[in-house]
């Protein structure tokens, strides 16, 4: 083609039809010039790139976009060099152009997928390891490097037996053996002594392919601490001398969702018999008590109250019940339960 802004063709092969949608004689007869097909956003860059190469007496190659006759956008790669006259002036360009649209679209998808994966990895509070079947680390990732036992460069290429404490290595090794044999996800827990005491972790091991395994490790120290606190509180409630029930204030009929052993002893009802019921079943048919209206009014307003009323055990015997009702609100000050 001529070395001008239109890249007007002196010769072009029939392959131009597949790339541009125009037959070769449309170019050679200058019904269409190749420069017209280059997108406006790319045209000046292409021109400048080629002219710079000509000044340096070097071949050039560049990527740019063109508009196909059907209006679709194509990505192309051009490689060429200048043809000089006797006065050493570049009078024409020769070379070839390749359609790289599929390649560019694939690269774009890979970039998007990589960005998505990176965002997901940064969002999860886990450390991820990839190992071969012998236990050698192939790769690792942690969004909190300070929590990692070793930096990434010290992991990769090292066998886990040389890094992990013996007790942890034994558990991980056993999980690897099980997942390789069964193909089923393995979940294990282990504890190690850290700077602030015992730290607890959960590891999930799965097969990635025939050659490697993926292990996702999560710090569950805080969850363990909360679980322990809840267990202590549950034991305290269960062991209390006074009868305790908890009712769900966000469900219709305010059903009982918890009762302790003292409640079962006082009323004769087992927890399975009362869960889902309103506490008023204890009044049986003895509903003509003003204290019941006091309770209903306090519950409807989400307020505390204290009354003494007649209740009935499972065997039908009457007992006088000193009832204190306390509302419970969440961090948004929404009423959630009554105790």
PDB file of C-alpha atoms in Angstrom, residues 164-172 190-192:
ATOM      1  CA  UNK A 164       4.032 -28.003  59.755  1.00  0.00           C
ATOM      2  CA  UNK A 165       4.175 -29.004  63.428  1.00  0.00           C
ATOM      3  CA  UNK A 166       4.241 -32.803  63.720  1.00  0.00           C
ATOM      4  CA  UNK A 167       0.688 -33.066  65.101  1.00  0.00           C
ATOM      5  CA  UNK A 168      -0.723 -30.878  62.309  1.00  0.00           C
ATOM      6  CA  UNK A 169       1.290 -32.681  59.623  1.00  0.00           C
ATOM      7  CA  UNK A 170      -0.130 -36.019  60.782  1.00  0.00           C
ATOM      8  CA  UNK A 171      -3.717 -34.775  60.441  1.00  0.00           C
ATOM      9  CA  UNK A 172      -3.176 -33.088  57.058  1.00  0.00           C
ATOM     10  CA  UNK A 190      -6.265 -28.564  64.547  1.00  0.00           C
ATOM     11  CA  UNK A 191      -4.758 -26.221  67.102  1.00  0.00           C
ATOM     12  CA  UNK A 192      -1.335 -24.614  67.393  1.00  0.00           C
TER      13      UNK A 192
END
